[in-house]
Amino acid sequence: KNLATEKDSDQFFATLFRVLQEQIGERLYLPATSITESVIEDHLRPLGVAGPTLDRLHELFQSCNQARYAPVKSTQELEAYIPRLESMVRELQTIKS
């Protein structure tokens, strides 16, 4: 939330990406640094993770990638990602590998 308030788009999305990596890595017993968007098709879909969850996860990964080229500048835009990330973390924590 602090990064959103500070309008630090680069660090905000780097942190969002890192949280996704950590959460997915923990569920799949993989190093967080090895987690990329390809994990959706390579690991999560075969585990039977619901399509809507995979779609939302894909959108978050895409947002992180797009932010590298077109940073989000408003606090409101950045803060809008926080509930999406929190929801995704809860969903990821239910995955059993």
PDB file of C-alpha atoms in Angstrom:
ATOM      1  CA  LYS A   1       0.000   0.000   0.000  1.00  0.00           C
ATOM      2  CA  ASN A   2       2.907   2.325   0.711  1.00  0.00           C
ATOM      3  CA  LEU A   3       4.288   1.843  -2.787  1.00  0.00           C
ATOM      4  CA  ALA A   4       0.876   2.673  -4.256  1.00  0.00           C
ATOM      5  CA  THR A   5       0.619   5.808  -2.139  1.00  0.00           C
ATOM      6  CA  GLU A   6       4.124   6.811  -3.221  1.00  0.00           C
ATOM      7  CA  LYS A   7       3.170   6.124  -6.857  1.00  0.00           C
ATOM      8  CA  ASP A   8       6.233   3.893  -7.181  1.00  0.00           C
ATOM      9  CA  SER A   9       4.877   1.813 -10.045  1.00  0.00           C
ATOM     10  CA  ASP A  10       8.115  -0.031 -10.778  1.00  0.00           C
ATOM     11  CA  GLN A  11       8.633  -1.205  -7.219  1.00  0.00           C
ATOM     12  CA  PHE A  12       4.911  -1.860  -6.722  1.00  0.00           C
ATOM     13  CA  PHE A  13       4.739  -4.293  -9.633  1.00  0.00           C
ATOM     14  CA  ALA A  14       8.105  -5.847  -8.777  1.00  0.00           C
ATOM     15  CA  THR A  15       6.721  -6.554  -5.313  1.00  0.00           C
ATOM     16  CA  LEU A  16       3.418  -7.848  -6.689  1.00  0.00           C
ATOM     17  CA  PHE A  17       5.338 -10.195  -9.007  1.00  0.00           C
ATOM     18  CA  ARG A  18       7.560 -11.364  -6.143  1.00  0.00           C
ATOM     19  CA  VAL A  19       4.538 -12.127  -3.946  1.00  0.00           C
ATOM     20  CA  LEU A  20       3.052 -14.226  -6.747  1.00  0.00           C
ATOM     21  CA  GLN A  21       6.365 -16.046  -7.189  1.00  0.00           C
ATOM     22  CA  GLU A  22       6.657 -16.758  -3.463  1.00  0.00           C
ATOM     23  CA  GLN A  23       3.075 -17.978  -3.093  1.00  0.00           C
ATOM     24  CA  ILE A  24       3.156 -20.210  -6.162  1.00  0.00           C
ATOM     25  CA  GLY A  25       6.640 -21.515  -5.388  1.00  0.00           C
ATOM     26  CA  GLU A  26       5.527 -22.477  -1.894  1.00  0.00           C
ATOM     27  CA  ARG A  27       2.483 -24.360  -3.194  1.00  0.00           C
ATOM     28  CA  LEU A  28       4.441 -26.214  -5.879  1.00  0.00           C
ATOM     29  CA  TYR A  29       7.651 -26.794  -3.895  1.00  0.00           C
ATOM     30  CA  LEU A  30       9.631 -24.822  -6.475  1.00  0.00           C
ATOM     31  CA  PRO A  31      12.116 -22.000  -5.955  1.00  0.00           C
ATOM     32  CA  ALA A  32      10.298 -18.672  -6.163  1.00  0.00           C
ATOM     33  CA  THR A  33      12.836 -17.362  -8.669  1.00  0.00           C
ATOM     34  CA  SER A  34      11.861 -20.120 -11.097  1.00  0.00           C
ATOM     35  CA  ILE A  35       8.217 -19.026 -11.211  1.00  0.00           C
ATOM     36  CA  THR A  36       7.111 -17.291 -14.388  1.00  0.00           C
ATOM     37  CA  GLU A  37       3.809 -17.002 -16.189  1.00  0.00           C
ATOM     38  CA  SER A  38       4.466 -20.390 -17.816  1.00  0.00           C
ATOM     39  CA  VAL A  39       3.731 -22.040 -14.449  1.00  0.00           C
ATOM     40  CA  ILE A  40       0.035 -21.561 -15.219  1.00  0.00           C
ATOM     41  CA  GLU A  41       0.039 -24.073 -18.057  1.00  0.00           C
ATOM     42  CA  ASP A  42       2.992 -26.185 -16.929  1.00  0.00           C
ATOM     43  CA  HIS A  43       1.946 -26.813 -13.325  1.00  0.00           C
ATOM     44  CA  LEU A  44      -1.308 -25.229 -12.191  1.00  0.00           C
ATOM     45  CA  ARG A  45      -3.677 -26.299 -14.955  1.00  0.00           C
ATOM     46  CA  PRO A  46      -2.571 -29.971 -14.641  1.00  0.00           C
ATOM     47  CA  LEU A  47      -3.345 -29.766 -10.913  1.00  0.00           C
ATOM     48  CA  GLY A  48      -6.935 -28.889 -11.784  1.00  0.00           C
ATOM     49  CA  VAL A  49      -6.839 -25.265 -10.642  1.00  0.00           C
ATOM     50  CA  ALA A  50     -10.073 -23.604 -11.769  1.00  0.00           C
ATOM     51  CA  GLY A  51     -10.055 -21.766 -15.086  1.00  0.00           C
ATOM     52  CA  PRO A  52     -11.237 -18.431 -13.626  1.00  0.00           C
ATOM     53  CA  THR A  53      -8.404 -18.519 -11.072  1.00  0.00           C
ATOM     54  CA  LEU A  54      -5.888 -19.198 -13.838  1.00  0.00           C
ATOM     55  CA  ASP A  55      -7.353 -16.355 -15.899  1.00  0.00           C
ATOM     56  CA  ARG A  56      -7.023 -13.891 -13.011  1.00  0.00           C
ATOM     57  CA  LEU A  57      -3.493 -15.079 -12.322  1.00  0.00           C
ATOM     58  CA  HIS A  58      -2.619 -14.651 -15.995  1.00  0.00           C
ATOM     59  CA  GLU A  59      -3.999 -11.084 -15.857  1.00  0.00           C
ATOM     60  CA  LEU A  60      -1.844 -10.255 -12.837  1.00  0.00           C
ATOM     61  CA  PHE A  61       1.282 -11.606 -14.536  1.00  0.00           C
ATOM     62  CA  GLN A  62       0.418  -9.612 -17.665  1.00  0.00           C
ATOM     63  CA  SER A  63      -0.080  -6.443 -15.612  1.00  0.00           C
ATOM     64  CA  CYS A  64       3.369  -6.898 -14.095  1.00  0.00           C
ATOM     65  CA  ASN A  65       4.889  -7.340 -17.566  1.00  0.00           C
ATOM     66  CA  GLN A  66       3.051  -4.350 -19.023  1.00  0.00           C
ATOM     67  CA  ALA A  67       4.081  -2.110 -16.142  1.00  0.00           C
ATOM     68  CA  ARG A  68       7.692  -2.423 -17.287  1.00  0.00           C
ATOM     69  CA  TYR A  69       6.843  -0.612 -20.501  1.00  0.00           C
ATOM     70  CA  ALA A  70       3.914   1.607 -19.491  1.00  0.00           C
ATOM     71  CA  PRO A  71       4.084   2.340 -15.768  1.00  0.00           C
ATOM     72  CA  VAL A  72       0.844   2.988 -13.928  1.00  0.00           C
ATOM     73  CA  LYS A  73       1.127   6.373 -12.303  1.00  0.00           C
ATOM     74  CA  SER A  74      -1.972   6.997 -10.216  1.00  0.00           C
ATOM     75  CA  THR A  75      -2.340   5.864  -6.645  1.00  0.00           C
ATOM     76  CA  GLN A  76      -5.902   4.734  -7.346  1.00  0.00           C
ATOM     77  CA  GLU A  77      -4.820   2.519 -10.242  1.00  0.00           C
ATOM     78  CA  LEU A  78      -2.107   0.910  -8.157  1.00  0.00           C
ATOM     79  CA  GLU A  79      -4.351   0.469  -5.142  1.00  0.00           C
ATOM     80  CA  ALA A  80      -6.902  -1.310  -7.343  1.00  0.00           C
ATOM     81  CA  TYR A  81      -4.412  -4.180  -7.697  1.00  0.00           C
ATOM     82  CA  ILE A  82      -4.158  -4.758  -3.947  1.00  0.00           C
ATOM     83  CA  PRO A  83      -7.525  -6.521  -3.446  1.00  0.00           C
ATOM     84  CA  ARG A  84      -6.897  -8.523  -6.615  1.00  0.00           C
ATOM     85  CA  LEU A  85      -3.560  -9.699  -5.249  1.00  0.00           C
ATOM     86  CA  GLU A  86      -5.007 -10.446  -1.815  1.00  0.00           C
ATOM     87  CA  SER A  87      -7.784 -12.498  -3.389  1.00  0.00           C
ATOM     88  CA  MET A  88      -5.284 -14.368  -5.559  1.00  0.00           C
ATOM     89  CA  VAL A  89      -3.075 -15.160  -2.561  1.00  0.00           C
ATOM     90  CA  ARG A  90      -6.078 -16.664  -0.761  1.00  0.00           C
ATOM     91  CA  GLU A  91      -6.897 -18.755  -3.827  1.00  0.00           C
ATOM     92  CA  LEU A  92      -3.301 -19.891  -4.254  1.00  0.00           C
ATOM     93  CA  GLN A  93      -3.140 -20.972  -0.637  1.00  0.00           C
ATOM     94  CA  THR A  94      -5.879 -23.526  -1.303  1.00  0.00           C
ATOM     95  CA  ILE A  95      -3.850 -25.318  -3.994  1.00  0.00           C
ATOM     96  CA  LYS A  96      -2.556 -28.721  -3.071  1.00  0.00           C
ATOM     97  CA  SER A  97       0.200 -30.143  -5.224  1.00  0.00           C
TER      98      SER A  97
END
